Amino acid sequence: MANEEDDPIIQEIDVYLAKSLSEKLYMFQYPIRPASMTYDDVTHLSAKIKPKQQKVELDMAIDTLNPNYCRSKGEQIALNVDGTCTDETSTYSSKLMDRQTFCSSQAASNVSRYAAAIYRKGELHLTPLHGILQLRPSFSYLDKADAKHREREAANEAGDSSQDEAEDDIKQITVRFSRPETEQARQRRVQSYEFLQKRQAEEHWVHLHYYGLRDSRSEHERQYLLSQGHGMAENTELIKSPSEYLMMLMPPNVEEEKDKPVAPSNVLSMAQLRTLPLADQIKILMKNVKVMPFANLMSLLGSGTDSTAVLRCIQQVAMLVQGNWVVKSDVLYPKDTSSPHSGVPAEVLCRGRDFVMWKFTQDRWVVRKEVATVTKLCPEDVKDFLEHMSVARINKGWEFLLPYDEDFVKKHPDVVQRQNMLWMGIQAKLEKVYNLLKEHLTPKKQDGQSAHPLLVSGEQRVNMAKAKVKQNYGLLEKELQKQKAESKANDSPSKMGISNVRIKEEPVSDEEPMDTSACESMNNGMVNGIHSEESSMDSLNGHLPGGCTDRVAQELKAFVMTTFKKQFVLTLSELKRLFNLHLASLPPGHTLFSGISDKMLQDMVLDTGCKQILVPFPPQIHAVSPDELKVYALWEAGDIYDQHRQVLLKIFTKNYRVRRNVIQHQLSQECGEDLNKQDVDRVIKDCCVSHAGMWYLKGTIQS
């Protein structure tokens, strides 16, 4: 208030808003020129504009008589650009650089807060600007001089060669036809710098007439900068309160607020980070750190954070590798992005990085050359993958960044088991995409590598139990001798012999369980998450405790019915993969974790109304996994297309691939001539996939 009293108002000025030129008024910012040459002396020879791009080019005459002008340099530039001959196409017809071209660029993207003002007769008239353009000298004449020079050199070389050879040799040319452009390729082409430059070049120039400062037309146009009417109806926008008027005159910068990140991307502020939801906190931390033990993550999230909620959120953005959490590839490379090095799409980058992460689940060491050979990615991309989670060691390769976290593995076996099943699904995809050989699937042993608990199969668990029984045999014998001594002291008639003692052995089923927690090719040096206590041995190998069989059967039947109603046709290997993914989504302690064998799964498929389709694969296909040759299909779904699907499935019992016209002909014969194209498409889409003009049952094309 004291400052306001010291600075009294000495005059009030009426402000008017003029709109006559609001959509046409541009402000040009010219570069600094010598003091001896003012813009009043400059003559504009021509002007042109591209309205969509707001791009302007002005040709200004240069005062060649000015003492600051170097005439010899101007003549040399004109000679380099136009050569010795002068015609209509010459840039400088006077054989002297007598003009300069200025090209514009936008000085600000948002000019809504800028206006041009004229103060006249105690009134201030404001006209909003439509654009602010900065004019800079254009040196395109140098490019033209270089082009002339190259043309002269090419003409000289052509003249020499024509003297040596009487006629040109006949050369063979190869005609190539371009492949159809995919949607992704088209989007990348449209967003490329070359395409944008081409689009800008296609816009035609609109030639303008320049009127000088003191020209009568300029005087006439300047009158539009004044408000045409001072009535209240013309200036309703200025009938505002002082605060509203200031807000209109200086609006907040919406772009800066929009572009401001939710959280810092390179430097994290923990105070701002902890104001976000827990899932966002974990995602931002993992995206910046990339590899982190669970204990460190809990310390960063602060005291009082629920570890169960953290475990639930971390599995959405990271994968478990050697007991530590590594950020998922799709978090670092979102959809519709590409590599900054090679330009390959994010899908290919995620697949390559998943391969590197999977290799580290098998071994602590990865060789960069092997990764580049398998993924076919450029060395820069492969190096980025490795630097995310490992460190280079001379003459050894790349070692995983953090030591194996045994504490987390022991405390959270259910999370470890679920992560192992996810890795099995990822491994199956990588095997199909990269055609991995056995040498890629088998982990390499390093000298001095610390030995961690390995994955234990069902058979190994039974052998361990038998060995433990044999170890306890001596204790049982001592107990027997003690009982005999007590019986003799009490003159008991009952006598026991060592031969009467029998060690109880659990029956071992010939039926192997479906391996949902261990895989020989995924032997990554981690425990498999199954409790190894004696009390947990009852449910291994598919033997369920009493009272659980019916509940497991109901859960398994619900999964099979739901899956086949969506897919209709599945191979056994694909069904097992989907079952593993289903298990990974279940909460810890679910009944399906008790152990499901291949036979139990196949029997349940047949019990739910599905049938095995005996597809006659050719002999060379039998080299693949037997599970990929077992094909099951939902025989009756309860809709109007059951009969059509059954006819289609019978066709594939005679040949493993058929043409569409064969399918359509057979359906017309069996189901009637009134079958329309939409029904045929629906049935084929439910059961088949197309490749190279042929149709296959789902899942059999990979075979």
XYZ file of C-alpha atoms in Angstrom:
703
model
C 0.000 0.000 0.000
C 2.904 2.346 0.745
C 4.275 1.819 -2.755
C 0.904 2.646 -4.304
C 0.717 5.917 -2.359
C 4.202 6.891 -3.559
C 3.265 6.130 -7.193
C 0.008 8.013 -7.881
C -1.982 7.714 -11.109
C -1.317 10.740 -13.293
C -3.397 9.820 -16.356
C -6.032 7.310 -17.405
C -5.994 6.081 -21.021
C -8.933 4.444 -22.760
C -8.041 1.091 -24.407
C -9.850 -0.125 -27.524
C -9.667 -3.512 -29.224
C -9.483 -3.419 -33.034
C -10.373 -6.644 -34.840
C -10.279 -5.663 -38.489
C -6.799 -7.171 -39.002
C -6.808 -9.717 -36.169
C -6.564 -12.692 -38.575
C -4.146 -11.033 -41.018
C -1.632 -9.067 -38.972
C 1.937 -10.404 -38.835
C 4.966 -8.850 -37.188
C 8.288 -9.236 -39.043
C 11.522 -9.119 -37.078
C 14.364 -8.026 -39.362
C 18.044 -8.740 -38.639
C 20.381 -5.938 -37.591
C 21.821 -3.993 -40.530
C 24.704 -1.490 -40.717
C 24.007 1.925 -39.261
C 24.612 3.515 -42.653
C 21.638 1.627 -44.119
C 18.146 2.004 -42.663
C 15.030 0.124 -43.649
C 13.563 3.264 -45.098
C 16.232 3.021 -47.800
C 15.565 -0.644 -48.562
C 13.508 -1.516 -51.608
C 11.530 -4.781 -51.571
C 11.709 -6.318 -55.036
C 9.321 -9.228 -54.382
C 7.580 -11.106 -51.595
C 5.828 -14.471 -51.377
C 4.161 -16.503 -48.629
C 3.010 -20.070 -47.838
C -0.102 -19.440 -45.694
C -0.397 -22.913 -44.123
C 3.211 -22.939 -42.965
C 3.295 -19.178 -42.248
C 6.519 -19.023 -44.211
C 7.591 -15.809 -45.995
C 10.431 -15.004 -48.403
C 11.400 -11.414 -49.158
C 13.852 -10.187 -51.798
C 15.410 -6.868 -50.742
C 17.549 -4.644 -52.913
C 21.078 -3.955 -51.695
C 22.484 -0.456 -52.037
C 25.531 -1.221 -54.204
C 26.611 2.439 -54.066
C 26.993 2.388 -50.312
C 30.643 2.696 -49.203
C 30.215 -0.397 -47.021
C 29.410 -2.556 -50.088
C 32.321 -4.613 -51.540
C 31.816 -4.514 -55.302
C 34.485 -7.100 -56.204
C 32.938 -9.623 -53.830
C 29.479 -8.978 -55.261
C 30.740 -9.573 -58.806
C 32.460 -12.808 -57.757
C 29.308 -14.149 -56.107
C 27.209 -13.325 -59.192
C 29.779 -15.052 -61.431
C 29.785 -18.190 -59.276
C 25.995 -18.361 -59.238
C 25.091 -17.522 -62.846
C 28.330 -18.128 -64.752
C 29.342 -16.010 -67.713
C 26.068 -16.218 -69.651
C 23.054 -14.135 -68.643
C 19.455 -15.029 -69.465
C 16.014 -14.948 -67.861
C 16.931 -17.706 -65.407
C 19.890 -15.770 -64.004
C 19.696 -14.892 -60.323
C 21.648 -11.650 -60.706
C 20.919 -10.115 -64.130
C 23.196 -7.121 -63.460
C 26.222 -9.439 -62.960
C 26.399 -8.069 -59.468
C 24.907 -9.325 -56.188
C 22.401 -6.513 -55.888
C 19.757 -8.159 -53.706
C 19.456 -10.381 -50.631
C 16.784 -13.007 -49.896
C 15.342 -13.279 -46.398
C 13.475 -16.398 -45.219
C 11.165 -16.461 -42.189
C 10.769 -18.786 -39.223
C 8.165 -18.686 -36.454
C 9.424 -16.828 -33.401
C 6.669 -18.144 -31.098
C 4.110 -20.906 -31.430
C 1.506 -19.159 -29.263
C 1.017 -15.483 -30.162
C -2.392 -15.039 -28.551
C -0.879 -12.847 -25.818
C 0.803 -10.427 -28.235
C -0.786 -7.379 -29.875
C 0.201 -4.346 -31.942
C -0.651 -1.006 -30.300
C -1.190 2.495 -31.653
C -1.478 5.477 -29.339
C -3.449 8.335 -30.907
C -5.334 11.270 -29.354
C -5.211 9.887 -25.820
C -6.496 6.452 -26.886
C -4.650 3.114 -27.055
C -5.810 0.796 -29.870
C -4.764 -2.891 -29.673
C -4.867 -5.386 -32.570
C -4.082 -9.072 -31.805
C -1.209 -10.542 -33.814
C -1.761 -13.580 -36.002
C 1.940 -14.469 -36.161
C 5.458 -13.322 -35.346
C 8.062 -14.163 -37.979
C 11.795 -13.732 -37.746
C 13.528 -12.970 -41.042
C 17.018 -14.359 -41.559
C 19.287 -14.186 -44.605
C 18.912 -17.109 -46.987
C 22.062 -18.466 -48.626
C 20.379 -20.604 -51.259
C 22.468 -18.842 -53.922
C 25.502 -20.723 -52.573
C 23.733 -24.030 -53.220
C 22.979 -22.841 -56.743
C 26.659 -21.977 -57.259
C 27.694 -25.455 -56.114
C 25.150 -27.038 -58.442
C 26.502 -24.998 -61.380
C 30.023 -26.099 -60.527
C 29.034 -29.768 -60.439
C 27.210 -29.455 -63.753
C 30.292 -27.954 -65.400
C 32.497 -30.726 -64.050
C 30.053 -33.384 -65.225
C 29.903 -31.798 -68.690
C 33.703 -31.786 -68.929
C 33.928 -35.450 -67.908
C 31.193 -36.392 -70.383
C 33.072 -34.578 -73.175
C 36.280 -36.459 -72.427
C 34.553 -39.821 -72.334
C 32.697 -39.162 -75.594
C 36.008 -38.680 -77.369
C 37.362 -41.958 -76.050
C 34.283 -44.043 -76.827
C 32.274 -43.770 -79.992
C 29.132 -45.082 -78.421
C 27.935 -46.027 -74.960
C 28.122 -49.617 -73.891
C 24.857 -51.472 -73.463
C 24.248 -52.070 -69.778
C 21.973 -54.639 -68.226
C 19.372 -53.281 -65.828
C 17.411 -55.128 -63.177
C 13.722 -54.416 -62.662
C 12.451 -54.797 -59.117
C 8.891 -54.565 -57.879
C 8.323 -53.028 -54.479
C 6.382 -54.993 -51.904
C 3.053 -53.710 -50.572
C 3.565 -51.139 -47.838
C 2.364 -52.172 -44.368
C 0.452 -49.841 -42.084
C 3.396 -49.518 -39.678
C 5.786 -48.732 -42.527
C 3.374 -46.113 -43.858
C 3.119 -44.425 -40.451
C 6.911 -44.330 -40.091
C 7.219 -42.879 -43.602
C 4.583 -40.203 -42.900
C 6.386 -39.172 -39.697
C 9.821 -39.070 -41.308
C 11.714 -35.811 -41.827
C 12.006 -36.426 -45.570
C 8.230 -36.813 -45.984
C 7.499 -33.657 -43.969
C 9.995 -31.703 -46.038
C 8.345 -32.976 -49.206
C 4.885 -31.969 -47.954
C 6.123 -28.486 -47.138
C 7.761 -28.156 -50.543
C 4.502 -29.146 -52.282
C 2.633 -26.092 -50.952
C 2.595 -23.406 -53.599
C 3.948 -19.918 -53.012
C 1.482 -17.040 -53.072
C 3.128 -13.920 -54.515
C 2.506 -10.656 -52.686
C 2.687 -6.981 -53.575
C 4.882 -4.823 -51.385
C 3.841 -1.264 -50.560
C 6.326 1.136 -49.009
C 5.998 2.925 -45.707
C 4.725 6.171 -47.214
C 2.567 4.607 -49.919
C -1.124 5.620 -49.936
C -2.218 1.972 -49.732
C -0.110 1.514 -46.596
C -1.714 4.597 -45.063
C -5.135 3.166 -45.857
C -4.341 -0.240 -44.305
C -2.925 1.375 -41.172
C -6.330 2.898 -40.500
C -7.593 -0.635 -39.747
C -5.302 -0.703 -36.705
C -7.697 1.774 -35.120
C -10.946 0.622 -33.587
C -13.725 1.480 -36.055
C -16.398 2.083 -33.423
C -16.103 3.226 -29.848
C -19.549 2.004 -28.843
C -20.108 -0.445 -26.036
C -21.246 -3.167 -28.456
C -17.901 -3.085 -30.227
C -15.837 -3.440 -27.034
C -17.794 -5.900 -24.906
C -14.638 -7.972 -24.374
C -13.035 -5.116 -22.465
C -16.014 -4.648 -20.141
C -14.399 -6.807 -17.488
C -13.177 -6.520 -13.950
C -9.498 -5.562 -13.523
C -8.487 -9.160 -12.664
C -10.388 -10.578 -15.660
C -8.872 -7.966 -17.940
C -5.344 -8.834 -16.780
C -6.096 -12.524 -17.301
C -7.184 -11.815 -20.883
C -4.184 -9.600 -21.522
C -1.657 -12.059 -20.008
C -3.220 -15.555 -20.015
C -1.323 -18.395 -18.300
C 0.984 -20.390 -20.531
C -1.141 -23.460 -21.186
C 1.571 -25.218 -23.195
C 4.105 -25.042 -20.391
C 1.608 -26.453 -17.910
C 0.659 -29.216 -20.341
C 4.245 -30.139 -21.121
C 5.322 -30.134 -17.484
C 6.009 -33.772 -16.516
C 4.105 -35.400 -13.690
C 7.416 -36.373 -12.109
C 11.000 -35.566 -13.062
C 12.367 -37.937 -15.677
C 16.072 -37.728 -14.925
C 16.295 -36.334 -11.367
C 13.721 -37.783 -8.959
C 12.343 -35.636 -6.163
C 11.324 -38.030 -3.398
C 8.969 -35.443 -1.924
C 7.013 -35.181 -5.197
C 7.319 -38.903 -5.842
C 5.614 -39.893 -2.610
C 2.557 -37.791 -3.466
C 1.798 -40.170 -6.363
C -0.082 -43.490 -6.120
C 2.016 -46.492 -5.126
C 1.877 -48.066 -8.604
C 3.153 -44.856 -10.231
C 5.938 -44.531 -7.653
C 7.176 -48.047 -8.378
C 6.939 -47.557 -12.144
C 8.941 -44.311 -12.070
C 11.591 -45.796 -9.771
C 12.021 -48.942 -11.852
C 12.088 -46.980 -15.106
C 14.971 -44.867 -13.801
C 16.929 -47.491 -11.841
C 16.103 -50.468 -14.130
C 17.518 -53.122 -11.734
C 16.798 -53.137 -7.995
C 16.618 -55.579 -5.072
C 13.281 -55.719 -3.287
C 14.810 -54.509 -0.002
C 16.148 -51.346 -1.665
C 12.759 -50.668 -3.243
C 11.036 -50.900 0.137
C 13.542 -48.464 1.654
C 12.895 -45.926 -1.124
C 9.123 -46.139 -0.712
C 9.363 -45.141 2.933
C 8.317 -46.706 6.204
C 4.784 -47.955 6.606
C 4.424 -49.189 3.011
C 2.671 -52.558 2.762
C 5.068 -55.119 1.258
C 2.168 -57.170 -0.121
C 0.879 -54.174 -2.081
C 4.408 -53.471 -3.332
C 4.784 -57.074 -4.512
C 1.479 -56.803 -6.350
C 2.521 -53.577 -8.095
C 6.134 -54.515 -8.889
C 5.015 -57.551 -10.886
C 3.128 -55.238 -13.238
C 6.254 -53.317 -14.296
C 9.189 -55.663 -13.629
C 10.376 -59.278 -13.917
C 12.362 -61.328 -11.413
C 15.913 -62.122 -12.519
C 18.281 -63.858 -10.060
C 16.155 -62.679 -7.136
C 16.267 -59.020 -8.241
C 13.640 -57.000 -10.101
C 14.388 -55.788 -13.647
C 12.034 -53.330 -15.361
C 9.928 -54.806 -18.164
C 10.848 -54.062 -21.757
C 7.460 -52.607 -22.700
C 7.844 -50.008 -19.920
C 11.114 -48.743 -21.424
C 9.933 -49.089 -25.034
C 6.214 -48.182 -25.217
C 4.103 -49.009 -28.232
C 4.495 -46.869 -31.372
C 8.061 -45.864 -30.430
C 11.283 -46.849 -32.164
C 14.999 -47.225 -31.518
C 17.008 -43.966 -31.534
C 19.927 -45.867 -33.087
C 18.417 -48.074 -35.792
C 14.759 -46.984 -36.010
C 13.373 -50.518 -35.464
C 9.917 -50.562 -33.833
C 9.397 -51.040 -30.102
C 8.005 -54.558 -30.566
C 11.337 -55.806 -31.965
C 13.294 -54.002 -29.225
C 11.152 -55.563 -26.479
C 11.659 -59.024 -27.953
C 15.442 -58.550 -28.086
C 15.659 -57.188 -24.534
C 13.468 -60.039 -23.240
C 16.002 -62.440 -24.755
C 18.815 -60.732 -22.800
C 16.810 -60.852 -19.556
C 15.984 -64.507 -20.139
C 19.666 -65.320 -20.713
C 20.441 -63.789 -17.324
C 17.849 -66.057 -15.697
C 20.003 -68.959 -16.886
C 23.472 -67.640 -16.120
C 25.274 -64.706 -14.542
C 27.248 -64.142 -17.749
C 26.083 -63.180 -21.245
C 28.184 -62.775 -24.373
C 27.303 -59.708 -26.434
C 28.179 -61.364 -29.752
C 25.734 -64.210 -29.075
C 22.915 -61.758 -28.331
C 23.589 -59.800 -31.539
C 23.682 -63.030 -33.589
C 20.343 -64.276 -32.268
C 18.383 -61.001 -32.174
C 19.832 -59.536 -35.429
C 19.794 -56.049 -33.846
C 22.410 -53.349 -34.284
C 25.332 -53.274 -31.780
C 24.134 -50.009 -30.208
C 20.730 -51.475 -29.300
C 22.319 -54.638 -27.873
C 24.741 -52.530 -25.823
C 21.815 -50.532 -24.392
C 20.083 -53.773 -23.335
C 23.198 -55.048 -21.570
C 24.002 -51.749 -19.872
C 20.506 -51.732 -18.351
C 21.186 -54.827 -16.227
C 24.871 -55.845 -16.383
C 28.459 -54.657 -16.355
C 31.225 -55.557 -18.824
C 34.152 -57.680 -17.602
C 37.354 -57.926 -19.624
C 37.782 -61.282 -21.397
C 34.657 -62.672 -19.722
C 31.583 -60.940 -21.115
C 28.756 -59.114 -19.349
C 27.999 -60.017 -15.729
C 24.626 -59.412 -14.099
C 24.693 -56.147 -12.186
C 23.555 -57.382 -8.751
C 24.347 -60.504 -6.701
C 21.815 -63.286 -6.364
C 19.209 -62.309 -3.733
C 18.693 -65.504 -1.725
C 16.772 -63.733 1.055
C 13.957 -62.655 -1.258
C 13.760 -66.103 -2.870
C 13.412 -67.806 0.533
C 10.863 -65.324 1.892
C 8.594 -65.253 -1.187
C 8.547 -68.700 -2.852
C 5.049 -68.148 -4.286
C 6.209 -65.004 -6.162
C 9.298 -66.853 -7.412
C 7.157 -69.739 -8.689
C 4.803 -67.388 -10.514
C 7.722 -65.532 -12.111
C 9.280 -68.837 -13.226
C 6.059 -69.753 -14.990
C 6.010 -66.375 -16.735
C 9.583 -66.951 -17.879
C 8.564 -70.345 -19.272
C 5.930 -68.615 -21.400
C 8.461 -66.025 -22.572
C 10.943 -68.793 -23.385
C 8.372 -70.581 -25.551
C 7.779 -67.390 -27.541
C 11.505 -66.734 -27.949
C 12.109 -70.287 -29.171
C 9.551 -69.810 -31.942
C 10.665 -66.309 -32.927
C 14.427 -66.857 -32.880
C 14.492 -70.632 -33.615
C 16.783 -71.114 -30.617
C 19.211 -74.022 -30.762
C 19.994 -76.373 -27.881
C 23.245 -74.542 -27.198
C 21.275 -71.319 -26.599
C 18.909 -73.049 -24.177
C 21.608 -74.779 -22.082
C 23.246 -72.504 -19.502
C 27.040 -72.270 -19.557
C 28.948 -72.912 -16.329
C 31.533 -70.336 -15.325
C 34.644 -71.047 -13.265
C 34.219 -69.938 -9.714
C 30.518 -69.285 -10.199
C 28.627 -69.438 -6.915
C 26.350 -72.434 -6.750
C 22.707 -71.604 -5.983
C 19.809 -74.016 -5.405
C 18.756 -75.562 -8.689
C 15.260 -76.331 -9.883
C 14.120 -79.677 -8.471
C 11.882 -81.957 -10.514
C 9.254 -84.302 -9.083
C 11.404 -87.383 -9.514
C 14.290 -85.719 -7.692
C 12.017 -84.847 -4.783
C 10.974 -88.504 -4.443
C 14.617 -89.611 -4.487
C 15.431 -87.023 -1.835
C 12.617 -88.383 0.341
C 13.877 -91.961 -0.054
C 17.419 -90.894 0.850
C 16.111 -89.190 3.962
C 14.279 -92.365 4.982
C 17.506 -94.363 4.638
C 19.331 -91.857 6.802
C 16.701 -92.277 9.497
C 16.978 -96.061 9.360
C 19.669 -96.090 12.061
C 17.500 -94.047 14.377
C 14.612 -96.444 13.862
C 16.842 -99.422 14.651
C 17.995 -97.819 17.916
C 14.379 -97.141 18.820
C 13.588 -100.801 18.142
C 16.378 -102.015 20.413
C 15.112 -99.742 23.148
C 11.590 -101.157 22.803
C 12.941 -104.737 22.965
C 14.857 -103.938 26.137
C 11.739 -102.475 27.729
C 9.644 -105.483 26.690
C 12.152 -107.932 28.255
C 12.163 -105.943 31.500
C 8.380 -106.138 31.665
C 8.429 -109.875 30.685
C 6.246 -109.082 27.786
C 5.446 -112.121 25.586
C 5.514 -110.067 22.479
C 8.808 -110.112 20.651
C 9.842 -108.074 17.747
C 12.550 -108.783 15.193
C 14.452 -106.496 13.055
C 13.085 -108.329 10.080
C 9.555 -107.268 11.055
C 10.405 -103.614 10.722
C 9.239 -102.139 7.423
C 10.017 -98.650 6.257
C 6.917 -97.050 4.805
C 7.441 -95.832 1.249
C 5.042 -93.567 -0.575
C 3.824 -95.039 -3.880
C 5.449 -93.382 -6.852
C 3.093 -92.712 -9.730
C 4.204 -93.568 -13.248
C 2.387 -90.449 -14.322
C 4.671 -87.409 -14.484
C 3.123 -84.048 -13.500
C 2.925 -81.222 -15.965
C 5.991 -79.116 -15.225
C 4.585 -75.774 -14.108
C 7.412 -74.835 -11.797
C 10.553 -76.347 -13.296
C 11.995 -76.752 -16.724
C 15.331 -78.224 -17.681
C 15.907 -75.478 -20.220
C 15.080 -72.779 -17.638
C 17.681 -73.921 -15.102
C 18.678 -70.474 -14.009
C 20.205 -71.199 -10.644
C 17.104 -70.226 -8.688
C 14.870 -72.224 -6.411
C 11.522 -72.988 -7.941
C 9.399 -71.591 -5.177
C 7.979 -74.979 -4.008
C 8.302 -75.524 -0.251
C 10.836 -78.254 0.434
C 9.541 -79.120 3.939
C 8.368 -82.655 4.596
C 4.808 -81.500 5.109
C 4.628 -80.228 1.533
C 5.711 -83.491 -0.107
C 2.177 -84.910 -0.007
C 0.907 -82.729 -2.811
C 3.806 -83.268 -5.219
C 3.604 -85.306 -8.411
C -0.105 -84.809 -8.716
C -1.130 -86.537 -5.448
C -3.618 -84.221 -3.839
C -4.643 -84.282 -0.178
C -8.064 -85.606 0.621
C -11.009 -83.315 -0.062
C -9.159 -81.249 -2.696
C -9.688 -83.453 -5.738
C -13.216 -82.278 -6.528
C -12.328 -78.628 -6.039
C -9.285 -78.923 -8.319
C -11.361 -80.724 -10.957
C -13.971 -77.969 -10.915
C -11.345 -75.233 -11.279
C -9.574 -77.122 -14.072
C -12.837 -77.776 -15.914
C -13.815 -74.102 -15.724
C -10.446 -73.101 -17.181
C -10.689 -75.632 -20.042
C -14.264 -74.660 -20.950
C -13.485 -70.926 -20.904
C -10.329 -71.373 -22.975
C -11.878 -73.541 -25.687
C -14.942 -71.320 -26.035
C -12.550 -68.490 -26.931
C -10.054 -70.449 -29.082
C -12.080 -73.482 -30.362
C -8.873 -75.218 -31.562
C -5.655 -75.634 -29.540
C -2.555 -77.800 -29.582
C -1.495 -79.389 -26.318
C 1.620 -77.203 -26.134
C -0.442 -74.013 -26.569
C -2.980 -75.217 -23.985
C -0.169 -75.834 -21.484
C 1.237 -72.368 -22.162
C -2.164 -70.755 -21.547
C -2.549 -72.832 -18.386
C 0.822 -71.598 -17.105
C -0.233 -67.998 -17.748
C -3.513 -68.710 -15.950
C -1.597 -70.058 -12.948
C 0.587 -66.951 -12.894
C -2.517 -64.771 -12.545
C -3.898 -66.738 -9.572
C -3.290 -65.691 -5.950
C -0.768 -67.653 -3.862
C -2.096 -70.849 -2.291
C -4.733 -71.511 -4.987
C -5.879 -75.132 -5.334
C -4.518 -75.438 -8.895
C -0.962 -75.040 -7.547
C -1.229 -78.526 -6.020
C 0.007 -80.108 -9.277
C -1.703 -80.876 -12.615
C -0.282 -83.587 -14.870
C -0.438 -83.730 -18.658
C -2.773 -86.709 -18.460
C -5.122 -84.917 -16.048
C -5.239 -81.927 -18.419
C -5.892 -84.079 -21.498
C -8.572 -86.146 -19.722
C -10.328 -82.956 -18.635
C -10.248 -81.646 -22.235
C -11.982 -84.815 -23.444
C -14.482 -84.741 -20.548
C -15.616 -81.200 -21.438
C -16.850 -82.229 -24.902
C -13.687 -81.631 -26.896
C -12.212 -84.120 -29.328
C -8.716 -84.835 -30.499
C -8.293 -84.078 -34.212
C -5.931 -86.570 -35.855
C -4.254 -84.237 -38.322
C -2.142 -86.146 -40.924
C 1.092 -84.190 -40.625
C 3.805 -84.928 -43.195
C 6.781 -87.069 -42.004
C 9.263 -84.183 -41.821
C 7.089 -82.404 -39.219
C 7.372 -85.221 -36.659
C 10.746 -83.810 -35.573
C 8.976 -81.143 -33.498
C 7.640 -81.564 -29.964
C 4.908 -84.247 -29.648
C 2.726 -81.746 -27.772
C 2.530 -79.618 -30.942
C 1.147 -82.595 -32.892
C -1.749 -83.191 -30.473
C -4.647 -81.018 -31.638
C -7.895 -80.661 -29.663
C -11.071 -78.885 -30.747
C -14.372 -77.962 -29.091
C -16.869 -80.250 -30.811
C -20.102 -78.678 -29.533
C -20.164 -75.045 -28.416
C -23.974 -74.834 -28.294
C -24.406 -72.287 -31.112
C -25.686 -72.452 -34.690
C -22.213 -73.014 -36.085
C -21.530 -76.396 -34.412
C -22.366 -78.401 -37.546
C -20.233 -76.135 -39.739
C -17.232 -76.432 -37.424
C -17.571 -80.221 -37.285
C -17.520 -80.420 -41.099
C -14.467 -78.169 -41.165
C -12.630 -80.260 -38.560
C -13.328 -83.462 -40.498
C -11.678 -81.899 -43.541
C -8.444 -81.518 -41.576
C -8.426 -85.224 -40.662
C -7.624 -85.897 -44.341
C -5.039 -83.160 -44.940
C -3.169 -80.835 -42.599
C -3.603 -77.850 -44.962
C -6.373 -77.054 -47.466
C -7.479 -74.268 -49.768
C -10.473 -72.064 -49.081
C -12.453 -73.260 -52.099
C -12.234 -76.839 -50.782
C -13.616 -75.742 -47.421
C -16.412 -73.726 -49.004
C -17.370 -76.581 -51.355
C -17.497 -79.130 -48.530
C -19.543 -76.810 -46.302
C -22.012 -76.186 -49.136
C -22.470 -79.919 -49.676
C -22.906 -80.788 -46.019
C -24.825 -77.744 -44.759
C -26.808 -76.643 -47.821
C -26.411 -74.200 -50.679
C -27.857 -71.253 -48.693
C -24.613 -70.862 -46.712
C -23.456 -67.257 -47.154
C -19.923 -65.868 -47.165
C -20.220 -64.362 -43.677
C -20.990 -67.766 -42.141
C -18.031 -69.350 -43.923
C -15.731 -66.557 -42.761
C -16.967 -66.937 -39.186
C -16.333 -70.704 -39.102
C -12.907 -70.431 -40.731
C -11.874 -67.618 -38.386
C -12.861 -69.705 -35.330
C -10.686 -72.680 -36.244
C -8.077 -71.752 -38.866
C -5.244 -69.435 -39.779
C -3.997 -68.562 -43.249
C -0.441 -68.741 -44.566
C 0.778 -68.495 -48.179
C -2.698 -69.041 -49.620
C -3.375 -72.195 -47.555
C -5.459 -72.685 -44.422
C -4.212 -74.540 -41.327
C -5.773 -75.407 -37.993
C -4.745 -72.986 -35.276
C -1.369 -73.791 -33.782
C -0.352 -76.257 -36.487
C 1.212 -73.705 -38.825
C 4.227 -73.400 -36.485
C 4.768 -77.092 -36.802
